[in-house]
CSV table of C-alpha atoms in Angstrom, one decimal:
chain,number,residue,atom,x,y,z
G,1,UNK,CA,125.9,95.7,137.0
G,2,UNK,CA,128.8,96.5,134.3
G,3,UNK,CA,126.3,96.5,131.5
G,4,UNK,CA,123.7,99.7,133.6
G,5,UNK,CA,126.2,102.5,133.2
G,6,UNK,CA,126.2,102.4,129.4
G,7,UNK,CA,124.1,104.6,126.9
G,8,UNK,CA,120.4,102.6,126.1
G,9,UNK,CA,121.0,102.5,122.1
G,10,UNK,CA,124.5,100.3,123.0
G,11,UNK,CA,121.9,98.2,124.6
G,12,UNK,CA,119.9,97.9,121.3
G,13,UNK,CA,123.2,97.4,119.3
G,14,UNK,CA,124.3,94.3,121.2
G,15,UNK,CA,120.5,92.6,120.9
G,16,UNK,CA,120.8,93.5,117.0
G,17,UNK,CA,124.2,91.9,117.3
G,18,UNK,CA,123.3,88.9,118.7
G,19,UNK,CA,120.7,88.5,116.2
G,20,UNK,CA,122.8,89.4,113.1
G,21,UNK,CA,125.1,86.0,114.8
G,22,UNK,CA,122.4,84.0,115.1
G,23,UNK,CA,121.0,84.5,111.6
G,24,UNK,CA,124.4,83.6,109.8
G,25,UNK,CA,124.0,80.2,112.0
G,26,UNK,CA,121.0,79.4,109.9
G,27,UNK,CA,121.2,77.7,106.2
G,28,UNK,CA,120.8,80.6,103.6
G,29,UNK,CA,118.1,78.9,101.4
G,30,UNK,CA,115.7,76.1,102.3
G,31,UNK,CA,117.7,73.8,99.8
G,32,UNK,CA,121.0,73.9,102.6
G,33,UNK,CA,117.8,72.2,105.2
G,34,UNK,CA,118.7,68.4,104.7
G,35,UNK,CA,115.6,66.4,104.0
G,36,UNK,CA,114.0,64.9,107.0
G,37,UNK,CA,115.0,61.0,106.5
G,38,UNK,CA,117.6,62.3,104.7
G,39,UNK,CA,115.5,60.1,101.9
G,40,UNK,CA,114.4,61.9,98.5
G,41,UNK,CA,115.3,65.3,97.1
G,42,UNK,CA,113.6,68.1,98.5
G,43,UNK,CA,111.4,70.5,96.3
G,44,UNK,CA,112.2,74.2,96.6
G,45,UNK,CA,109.4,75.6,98.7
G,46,UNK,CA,107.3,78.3,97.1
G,47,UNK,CA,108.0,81.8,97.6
G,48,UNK,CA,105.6,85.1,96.9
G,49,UNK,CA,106.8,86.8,94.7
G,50,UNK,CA,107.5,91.1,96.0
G,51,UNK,CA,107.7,92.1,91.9
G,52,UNK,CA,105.1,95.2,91.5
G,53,UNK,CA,103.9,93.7,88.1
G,54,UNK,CA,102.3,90.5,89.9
G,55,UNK,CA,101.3,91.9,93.1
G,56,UNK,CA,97.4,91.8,92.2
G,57,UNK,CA,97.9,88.3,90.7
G,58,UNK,CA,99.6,87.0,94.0
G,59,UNK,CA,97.3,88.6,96.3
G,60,UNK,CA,94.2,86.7,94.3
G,61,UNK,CA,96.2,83.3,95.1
G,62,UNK,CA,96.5,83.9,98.6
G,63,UNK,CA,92.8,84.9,98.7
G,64,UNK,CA,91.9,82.1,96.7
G,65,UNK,CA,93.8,79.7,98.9
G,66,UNK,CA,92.1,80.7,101.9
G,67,UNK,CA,88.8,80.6,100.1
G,68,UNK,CA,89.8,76.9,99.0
G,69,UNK,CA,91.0,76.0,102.3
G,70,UNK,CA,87.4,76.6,104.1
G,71,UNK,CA,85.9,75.3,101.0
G,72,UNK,CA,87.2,72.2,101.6
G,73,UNK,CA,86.8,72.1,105.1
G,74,UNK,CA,83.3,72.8,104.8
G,75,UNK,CA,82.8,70.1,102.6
G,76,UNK,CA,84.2,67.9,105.3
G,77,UNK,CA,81.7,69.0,107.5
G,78,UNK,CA,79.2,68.9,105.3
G,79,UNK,CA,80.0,64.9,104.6
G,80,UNK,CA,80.0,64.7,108.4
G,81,UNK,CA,76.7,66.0,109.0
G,82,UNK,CA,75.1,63.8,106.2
G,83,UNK,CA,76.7,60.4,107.3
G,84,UNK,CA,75.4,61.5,110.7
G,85,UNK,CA,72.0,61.9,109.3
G,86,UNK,CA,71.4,65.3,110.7
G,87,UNK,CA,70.3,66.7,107.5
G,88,UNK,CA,66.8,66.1,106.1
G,89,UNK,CA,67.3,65.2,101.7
G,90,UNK,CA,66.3,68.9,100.8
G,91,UNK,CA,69.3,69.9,103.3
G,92,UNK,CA,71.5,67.6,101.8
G,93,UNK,CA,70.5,68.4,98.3
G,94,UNK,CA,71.1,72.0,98.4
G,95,UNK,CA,74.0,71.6,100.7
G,96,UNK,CA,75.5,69.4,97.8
G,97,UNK,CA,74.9,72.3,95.0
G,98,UNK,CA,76.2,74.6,96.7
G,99,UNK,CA,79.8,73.1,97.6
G,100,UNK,CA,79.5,72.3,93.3
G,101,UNK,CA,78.7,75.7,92.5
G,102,UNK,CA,81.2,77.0,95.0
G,103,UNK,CA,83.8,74.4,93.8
G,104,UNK,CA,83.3,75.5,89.7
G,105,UNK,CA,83.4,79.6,90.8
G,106,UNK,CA,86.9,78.4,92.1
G,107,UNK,CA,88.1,76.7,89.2
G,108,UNK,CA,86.6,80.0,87.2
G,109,UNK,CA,88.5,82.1,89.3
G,110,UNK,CA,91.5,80.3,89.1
G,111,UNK,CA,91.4,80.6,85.0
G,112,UNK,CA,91.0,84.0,85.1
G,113,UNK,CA,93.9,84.4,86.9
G,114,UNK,CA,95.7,82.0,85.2
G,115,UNK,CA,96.5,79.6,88.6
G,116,UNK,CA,95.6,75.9,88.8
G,117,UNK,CA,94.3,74.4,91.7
G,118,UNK,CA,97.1,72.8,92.1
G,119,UNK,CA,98.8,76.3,92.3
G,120,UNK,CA,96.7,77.4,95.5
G,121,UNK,CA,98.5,74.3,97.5
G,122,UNK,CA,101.2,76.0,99.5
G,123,UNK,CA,104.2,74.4,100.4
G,124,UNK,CA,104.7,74.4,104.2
G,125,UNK,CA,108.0,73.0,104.8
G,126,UNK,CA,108.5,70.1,106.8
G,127,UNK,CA,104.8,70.1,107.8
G,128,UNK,CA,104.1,69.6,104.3
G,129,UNK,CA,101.4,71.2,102.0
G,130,UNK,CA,98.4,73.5,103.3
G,131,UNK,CA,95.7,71.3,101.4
G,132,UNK,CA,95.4,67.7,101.3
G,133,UNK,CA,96.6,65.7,97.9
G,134,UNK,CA,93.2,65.4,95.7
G,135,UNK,CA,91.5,62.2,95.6
């Protein structure tokens, strides 16, 4: 084969090559994506931040987005479980302070870092946000 007898780095250049090209195929920013539909204007998707002075505040969202993420689908679960009856009233009782408790430590949290809950909703693209809309 013509492309055996040459040096392996060459090898390595034409795969970073070939990458390089396809990159410059893709749009720049997300804002050169057309909307799907083509309907509406598309928001710009959130983006961390890499600035030294807010790395601490950033990593705190992502944390507190995870945290919000199972919170909320525990809370399904929970509802779930009690409009399957599995639960005896105690179980359901303390089940239900908890998820409060655990829903006003989040809302603390978020204060103290001065995020929203709205903040911790990240934009995925065209699947849409992490979190459902609140109800």
């Amino acid at each position: 084969m013509a492309g055996e007898d040459r040096p392996p780095g060459n090898r390595l250049d034409e795969v970073a090559d070939a990458a390089a090209r396809a990159f410059r195929m893709l749009p720049a920013v997300p804002q050169d994506v057309p909307p799907r539909g083509g309907t509406g204007a598309r928001r710009p998707a959130h983006r961390v931040t890499t600035d030294p002075d807010t790395v601490e505040r950033d990593l705190i969202k992502l944390v507190l987005t995870l945290v919000e993420l199972l919170r909320q689908l525990m809370e399904r679960q929970a509802l779930q479980r009690v409009d399957a009856g599995d639960l005896t009233e105690e179980q359901e009782e303390r089940l239900g302070a908890t998820l409060m408790i655990l829903h006003s430590r989040m809302i603390e949290l978020c204060a103290r870092y001065g995020l929203s809950m709205e903040d911790l909703n990240l934009d995925l693209g065209p699947l849409g946000t992490l979190l459902p809309p609140p109800e």
